């Protein structure tokens, strides 16, 4: 089952600079062959359900190895059966509506 | 890896009454042997990562079978390495602080 | 406009024990006269939109005062126009479906 | 208090195509003078707390006017006291770490 997710991972107990940990997650997503789009409050991912949630699990395991004692992630997960839609399709469909109204 | 999650599943394209679909998810969590606590905005679950996210996947598949064309879930996932903590422990630790200050 | 929310507030840079900070938020919700239900992964609140999001703002301000340099909150917010529904109504409607099927 | 948020608004009871409703929210964010970055699973916003959550409230009110009987939003909200950081700064700090490791 294909899923499009947004994941925001917060490592706790490792100080205030989170970017080294987020960068490590980006590497893990790439290593899992996932389409990933970094944005200001998380990363959007597209792939098969087990592949995506397996990669997020590896992120938790790796960040724990890096010293994060507690981790809290917020994940939004979207599935649909009527058509195959990519992350770009979702953005384009909104932009079309914006341009049509101009 | 043990995880404690909060999951809120929104089926779209099935009208306004979501409780039949949420009830179906509660049955799926029970069938997966997961500790589940229903609350007003979702369900808290406790178990092994693959078991928990496998159950949420089954919820998406089942709700699609029931006619939900699109599904959007919001999931909060917490892991820690310093101690084994249950859902009840998390609530008790806050309540202890509240009572201590009374 | 009435809203029912679930809020999970993560203070960063204050070590691993978050319960003193969550307890402080519970006091703020009570001081704002909000119906609040603590659960294992957050707190459900019920009230007028400005009152609820004003209280969450005060939580961020207070936790910053207590030493949290960064704070990340995950909020789920639900509004509806067809009927007035309480947090208890939402839970009861799911439980009714579960009992009906037994 | 400045806040950076990610907001994902799901109107229910209005069929499967959500892009007209998301486009309407983009117009509301612009009308509120907010920096907004649309992405595949939501919109990132940057501004003063009351301005940002006031705009999200207007989105709920407008989408209800457009026929959405129920609305569920997932909001991630980040505040910090150590420095003023923009949405671009957050992305750049991760990209710097990625490039440094190449």
Coordinates of C-alpha atoms in Angstrom, one line a residue:
Chain A
X1 CA 0.0 0.0 0.0
X2 CA 1.5 3.3 -1.1
X3 CA 1.6 6.1 1.5
X4 CA 2.6 9.8 1.5
X5 CA 3.8 11.0 4.9
X6 CA 5.1 14.0 6.6
X7 CA 7.5 13.2 9.5
X8 CA 8.9 15.5 12.1
X9 CA 11.4 13.9 14.5
X10 CA 12.3 15.6 17.8
X11 CA 15.3 14.1 19.7
X12 CA 15.3 15.0 23.4
X13 CA 18.2 15.2 25.8
X14 CA 20.7 16.2 23.1
X15 CA 20.7 20.0 23.4
X16 CA 19.1 22.6 21.2
X17 CA 20.7 22.1 17.8
X18 CA 18.6 19.4 16.1
X19 CA 19.9 19.8 12.5
X20 CA 22.7 17.1 12.8
X21 CA 20.0 14.6 13.8
X22 CA 17.6 15.7 11.0
X23 CA 20.4 15.4 8.5
X24 CA 21.1 11.9 9.7
X25 CA 17.4 11.1 9.0
X26 CA 17.7 12.5 5.5
X27 CA 20.6 10.1 4.8
X28 CA 18.5 7.2 6.2
X29 CA 15.5 8.1 3.9
X30 CA 17.9 8.3 0.9
X31 CA 19.4 4.9 1.8
X32 CA 15.9 3.4 1.9
X33 CA 15.3 4.7 -1.7
X34 CA 12.5 6.9 -0.6
X35 CA 11.5 10.1 -2.4
X36 CA 12.0 12.8 0.3
X37 CA 11.3 16.5 0.4
X38 CA 12.7 18.4 3.3
X39 CA 10.7 21.4 4.5
X40 CA 10.8 23.8 7.4
X41 CA 8.9 21.6 9.8
X42 CA 9.6 18.1 8.7
X43 CA 10.2 15.8 5.7
X44 CA 7.6 14.6 3.2
X45 CA 8.1 11.0 2.1
X46 CA 6.5 8.8 -0.6
X47 CA 6.8 5.0 -0.8
X48 CA 5.3 1.7 0.2
X49 CA 3.9 1.6 3.8
X50 CA 6.4 -0.9 5.3
X51 CA 9.4 0.8 3.6
X52 CA 8.4 4.2 4.9
X53 CA 7.6 3.2 8.5
X54 CA 10.7 0.9 8.5
X55 CA 12.9 3.9 7.6
X56 CA 11.3 6.0 10.4
X57 CA 12.0 3.2 12.8
X58 CA 15.7 3.2 11.7
X59 CA 15.8 6.9 12.3
X60 CA 14.6 6.4 15.9
X61 CA 17.2 3.6 16.4
X62 CA 20.0 5.6 14.9
X63 CA 19.2 8.8 16.9
X64 CA 19.1 6.8 20.1
X65 CA 22.6 5.4 19.1
X66 CA 23.7 9.1 18.6
X67 CA 22.7 9.9 22.2
X68 CA 19.1 10.9 22.0
X69 CA 17.5 9.3 25.1
X70 CA 13.9 10.2 24.2
X71 CA 12.4 10.8 20.8
X72 CA 9.0 12.2 19.9
X73 CA 7.9 12.0 16.2
X74 CA 4.7 13.5 14.6
X75 CA 3.7 11.7 11.5
X76 CA 0.9 12.5 9.1
X77 CA 0.1 9.6 6.8
X78 CA -2.2 9.7 3.7
X79 CA -3.4 6.8 1.6
X80 CA -6.0 6.7 -1.2
X81 CA -7.6 4.2 -3.5
X82 CA -9.1 6.3 -6.3
X83 CA -5.8 7.2 -8.1
X84 CA -2.1 7.2 -7.8
X85 CA -1.0 10.7 -6.7
X86 CA 2.6 11.9 -6.2
X87 CA 3.8 14.6 -3.8
X88 CA 4.1 16.9 -6.8
X89 CA 0.6 16.2 -7.9
X90 CA -0.8 17.2 -4.5
X91 CA 1.0 20.6 -4.7
X92 CA 0.2 21.1 -8.4
X93 CA -3.6 20.6 -7.8
X94 CA -3.6 23.4 -5.2
X95 CA -1.5 25.7 -7.4
X96 CA -3.9 25.1 -10.3
X97 CA -6.8 26.2 -8.2
X98 CA -4.9 29.3 -7.1
X99 CA -4.0 30.3 -10.7
X100 CA -7.5 29.6 -12.0
X101 CA -8.9 32.1 -9.6
X102 CA -6.4 34.9 -10.5
Chain B
X1 CA 11.9 -1.4 19.9
X2 CA 9.0 -0.5 22.1
X3 CA 6.9 2.6 21.1
X4 CA 4.0 4.5 22.7
X5 CA 1.8 6.2 20.0
X6 CA -1.3 8.3 19.7
X7 CA -3.2 7.7 16.4
X8 CA -6.1 9.6 15.0
X9 CA -7.5 8.2 11.7
X10 CA -9.8 10.3 9.5
X11 CA -11.6 8.4 6.7
X12 CA -12.8 10.7 3.9
X13 CA -15.6 10.3 1.4
X14 CA -17.7 8.3 3.9
X15 CA -19.9 11.1 5.3
X16 CA -19.8 12.7 8.7
X17 CA -20.2 9.9 11.2
X18 CA -16.7 8.5 11.8
X19 CA -17.4 6.4 14.9
X20 CA -18.2 3.1 13.0
X21 CA -14.7 3.4 11.4
X22 CA -13.0 4.2 14.7
X23 CA -14.7 1.3 16.3
X24 CA -13.4 -1.0 13.6
X25 CA -9.9 0.3 14.3
X26 CA -10.4 -0.5 18.0
X27 CA -11.2 -4.1 17.1
X28 CA -8.1 -4.3 14.9
X29 CA -5.9 -3.0 17.8
X30 CA -7.4 -5.6 20.1
X31 CA -6.9 -8.4 17.5
X32 CA -3.2 -7.3 17.3
X33 CA -2.9 -7.8 21.1
X34 CA -2.1 -4.1 21.6
X35 CA -2.8 -2.2 24.8
X36 CA -5.2 0.5 23.5
X37 CA -6.7 3.5 25.3
X38 CA -9.5 5.3 23.4
X39 CA -9.7 9.1 24.1
X40 CA -11.7 12.0 22.6
X41 CA -9.2 12.7 19.8
X42 CA -7.6 9.4 19.0
X43 CA -6.3 6.1 20.5
X44 CA -3.1 5.6 22.5
X45 CA -1.3 2.4 21.8
X46 CA 1.7 0.6 23.4
X47 CA 3.7 -2.2 21.8
X48 CA 6.6 -3.2 19.6
X49 CA 7.1 -0.8 16.7
X50 CA 6.4 -3.2 13.8
X51 CA 3.3 -4.6 15.6
X52 CA 1.9 -1.1 16.2
X53 CA 2.6 0.3 12.7
X54 CA 1.4 -3.0 11.2
X55 CA -1.9 -2.6 13.0
X56 CA -2.3 1.0 11.8
X57 CA -1.6 -0.2 8.2
X58 CA -4.4 -2.9 8.7
X59 CA -6.7 -0.1 9.8
X60 CA -6.0 1.9 6.6
X61 CA -6.6 -1.3 4.5
X62 CA -9.8 -2.2 6.3
X63 CA -11.3 1.3 6.2
X64 CA -10.5 1.4 2.4
X65 CA -12.4 -1.9 2.1
X66 CA -15.3 -0.3 4.0
X67 CA -15.5 2.5 1.4
X68 CA -13.2 5.2 2.6
X69 CA -11.5 6.4 -0.6
X70 CA -9.0 8.7 1.2
X71 CA -7.6 8.4 4.7
X72 CA -5.5 10.8 6.7
X73 CA -3.9 9.7 10.0
X74 CA -2.0 11.8 12.5
X75 CA 0.4 9.7 14.6
X76 CA 2.6 10.8 17.5
X77 CA 5.3 8.2 18.3
X78 CA 7.5 8.2 21.4
X79 CA 10.5 5.9 22.1
X80 CA 13.0 6.1 24.9
X81 CA 16.1 4.2 26.1
X82 CA 16.5 5.2 29.7
X83 CA 13.7 3.2 31.2
X84 CA 10.6 1.1 30.3
X85 CA 7.6 3.4 30.8
X86 CA 3.9 2.4 30.3
X87 CA 1.1 4.7 29.3
X88 CA -0.1 4.7 32.9
X89 CA 3.4 5.7 34.1
X90 CA 3.3 8.7 31.8
X91 CA 0.0 9.9 33.3
X92 CA 0.9 9.1 36.9
X93 CA 4.1 11.1 36.7
X94 CA 2.2 14.2 35.7
X95 CA -0.5 13.6 38.3
X96 CA 2.2 13.2 41.0
X97 CA 3.6 16.6 40.2
X98 CA 0.1 18.1 40.3
X99 CA -0.6 16.6 43.7
X100 CA 2.8 17.5 45.1
X101 CA 2.1 21.2 44.4
X102 CA -1.4 21.2 46.0
Chain C
X1 CA -16.4 29.0 17.4
X2 CA -16.1 25.9 19.6
X3 CA -13.2 23.6 19.1
X4 CA -12.0 20.3 20.6
X5 CA -8.2 19.9 20.5
X6 CA -5.5 17.4 21.5
X7 CA -2.3 19.2 22.5
X8 CA 1.1 17.6 23.1
X9 CA 3.8 20.1 24.2
X10 CA 7.5 19.0 24.1
X11 CA 9.9 21.4 25.9
X12 CA 13.5 21.0 24.7
X13 CA 16.8 21.8 26.4
X14 CA 15.4 21.0 29.9
X15 CA 16.5 17.4 30.3
X16 CA 14.5 14.2 30.0
X17 CA 11.7 14.6 32.7
X18 CA 8.9 16.5 31.0
X19 CA 6.2 15.9 33.6
X20 CA 6.9 19.1 35.7
X21 CA 6.3 21.1 32.5
X22 CA 3.2 19.1 31.5
X23 CA 1.8 19.6 35.0
X24 CA 2.3 23.4 34.7
X25 CA 0.3 23.3 31.4
X26 CA -2.5 21.4 33.2
X27 CA -2.6 24.3 35.8
X28 CA -2.8 26.8 33.0
X29 CA -5.7 25.0 31.3
X30 CA -7.6 24.9 34.6
X31 CA -6.9 28.6 35.2
X32 CA -8.3 29.3 31.7
X33 CA -11.5 27.5 32.7
X34 CA -11.0 24.9 30.0
X35 CA -12.4 21.3 30.2
X36 CA -9.2 19.2 30.1
X37 CA -8.6 15.5 29.9
X38 CA -5.0 14.4 30.4
X39 CA -4.0 11.2 28.5
X40 CA -0.8 9.3 27.9
X41 CA 0.3 11.4 24.9
X42 CA -1.2 14.8 25.4
X43 CA -4.2 16.6 26.8
X44 CA -7.7 17.0 25.2
X45 CA -9.3 20.4 25.6
X46 CA -12.7 21.8 24.8
X47 CA -13.7 25.5 24.6
X48 CA -13.9 28.6 22.4
X49 CA -11.1 28.8 19.8
X50 CA -9.5 32.0 21.1
X51 CA -9.6 30.7 24.7
X52 CA -8.1 27.4 23.8
X53 CA -5.2 28.7 21.6
X54 CA -4.7 31.6 24.0
X55 CA -4.1 29.0 26.8
X56 CA -1.7 27.0 24.6
X57 CA 0.2 30.3 23.9
X58 CA 0.5 30.9 27.7
X59 CA 1.9 27.4 28.1
X60 CA 4.6 28.2 25.6
X61 CA 5.4 31.5 27.3
X62 CA 5.4 29.9 30.8
X63 CA 7.6 26.9 29.8
X64 CA 10.1 29.4 28.2
X65 CA 10.1 31.2 31.5
X66 CA 10.8 27.9 33.2
X67 CA 13.9 27.5 31.1
X68 CA 12.7 25.6 28.0
X69 CA 14.7 27.3 25.2
X70 CA 12.8 25.5 22.3
X71 CA 9.3 24.1 22.4
X72 CA 7.5 22.0 19.8
X73 CA 3.8 21.3 20.1
X74 CA 1.6 19.0 18.1
X75 CA -2.1 20.1 18.1
X76 CA -5.1 18.4 16.5
X77 CA -8.1 20.7 16.3
X78 CA -11.7 19.7 15.4
X79 CA -14.7 21.9 14.6
X80 CA -18.1 21.0 13.3
X81 CA -21.3 22.9 12.4
X82 CA -23.9 20.1 12.4
X83 CA -24.2 19.6 16.2
X84 CA -22.7 20.5 19.5
X85 CA -20.6 17.5 20.6
X86 CA -18.6 17.1 23.8
X87 CA -15.4 15.1 24.3
X88 CA -17.5 12.5 26.2
X89 CA -20.0 12.3 23.3
X90 CA -17.1 11.5 20.9
X91 CA -15.9 8.6 23.1
X92 CA -19.5 7.4 23.8
X93 CA -20.4 7.2 20.1
X94 CA -17.4 4.9 19.4
X95 CA -18.2 2.7 22.5
X96 CA -21.8 2.4 21.4
X97 CA -20.7 1.0 18.0
X98 CA -18.3 -1.4 19.8
X99 CA -21.0 -2.7 22.2
X100 CA -23.6 -2.9 19.4
X101 CA -21.4 -5.3 17.5
X102 CA -20.7 -7.6 20.6
Chain D
X1 CA 5.7 35.7 20.5
X2 CA 6.9 34.5 17.1
X3 CA 5.9 31.0 16.0
X4 CA 6.7 28.8 13.0
X5 CA 3.9 26.3 12.3
X6 CA 3.0 23.5 9.9
X7 CA -0.8 23.3 9.3
X8 CA -2.7 20.5 7.5
X9 CA -6.5 21.2 7.3
X10 CA -8.9 18.3 6.3
X11 CA -12.5 19.3 5.5
X12 CA -14.9 16.5 5.8
X13 CA -18.3 15.9 4.1
X14 CA -17.2 17.7 0.9
X15 CA -16.1 14.8 -1.2
X16 CA -12.6 13.8 -2.2
X17 CA -11.0 16.8 -3.9
X18 CA -9.6 18.9 -1.1
X19 CA -7.5 21.3 -3.3
X20 CA -10.2 24.0 -3.7
X21 CA -10.4 24.2 0.1
X22 CA -6.6 24.2 0.6
X23 CA -6.3 27.0 -2.1
X24 CA -8.8 29.0 -0.1
X25 CA -6.6 28.7 3.0
X26 CA -3.6 29.9 1.0
X27 CA -5.5 33.0 0.1
X28 CA -6.4 33.5 3.7
X29 CA -2.8 33.2 4.8
X30 CA -1.8 35.7 2.2
X31 CA -4.5 38.1 3.3
X32 CA -3.2 37.9 6.8
X33 CA 0.3 38.9 5.6
X34 CA 1.8 35.6 6.7
X35 CA 4.9 34.1 5.1
X36 CA 3.5 30.7 3.8
X37 CA 5.2 27.8 2.1
X38 CA 2.9 25.2 0.6
X39 CA 4.2 21.6 0.7
X40 CA 2.8 18.2 -0.1
X41 CA 1.2 17.6 3.3
X42 CA 0.4 21.0 4.6
X43 CA 1.5 24.7 4.7
X44 CA 4.3 26.1 6.8
X45 CA 3.6 29.6 8.3
X46 CA 5.7 32.1 10.1
X47 CA 4.4 35.1 12.1
X48 CA 3.2 36.3 15.5
X49 CA 1.2 33.6 17.5
X50 CA -2.2 35.5 17.5
X51 CA -1.9 36.4 13.8
X52 CA -1.1 32.7 12.8
X53 CA -3.8 31.0 14.9
X54 CA -6.2 33.8 14.0
X55 CA -5.7 33.0 10.3
X56 CA -6.2 29.2 11.0
X57 CA -9.4 30.0 12.8
X58 CA -10.6 32.1 9.7
X59 CA -9.7 29.0 7.5
X60 CA -12.0 26.8 9.6
X61 CA -14.8 29.5 9.5
X62 CA -14.5 29.9 5.7
X63 CA -14.4 26.2 5.0
X64 CA -17.5 25.7 7.1
X65 CA -19.1 28.5 5.0
X66 CA -18.0 26.6 1.9
X67 CA -19.9 23.5 3.1
X68 CA -17.4 21.5 5.1
X69 CA -19.5 20.3 8.0
X70 CA -16.6 18.9 10.0
X71 CA -12.9 20.0 9.9
X72 CA -9.9 18.3 11.4
X73 CA -6.5 20.2 11.4
X74 CA -3.1 18.9 12.5
X75 CA -0.8 21.8 13.6
X76 CA 2.8 21.6 14.6
X77 CA 4.0 24.8 16.4
X78 CA 7.6 25.8 17.3
X79 CA 8.8 28.6 19.4
X80 CA 12.3 29.4 20.7
X81 CA 14.0 32.1 22.8
X82 CA 17.6 31.7 21.9
X83 CA 17.6 33.2 18.5
X84 CA 15.3 34.5 15.7
X85 CA 15.1 31.7 13.1
X86 CA 13.2 31.8 9.8
X87 CA 11.8 28.9 7.9
X88 CA 14.7 29.2 5.4
X89 CA 17.2 29.1 8.3
X90 CA 15.7 25.8 9.5
X91 CA 16.1 24.2 6.1
X92 CA 19.6 25.7 5.5
X93 CA 21.0 24.4 8.8
X94 CA 20.0 20.8 7.8
X95 CA 21.4 21.2 4.3
X96 CA 24.7 22.6 5.7
X97 CA 25.1 19.4 7.8
X98 CA 24.3 17.2 4.7
X99 CA 26.8 19.1 2.5
X100 CA 29.5 19.1 5.2
X101 CA 29.4 15.3 5.4
X102 CA 29.7 14.8 1.6

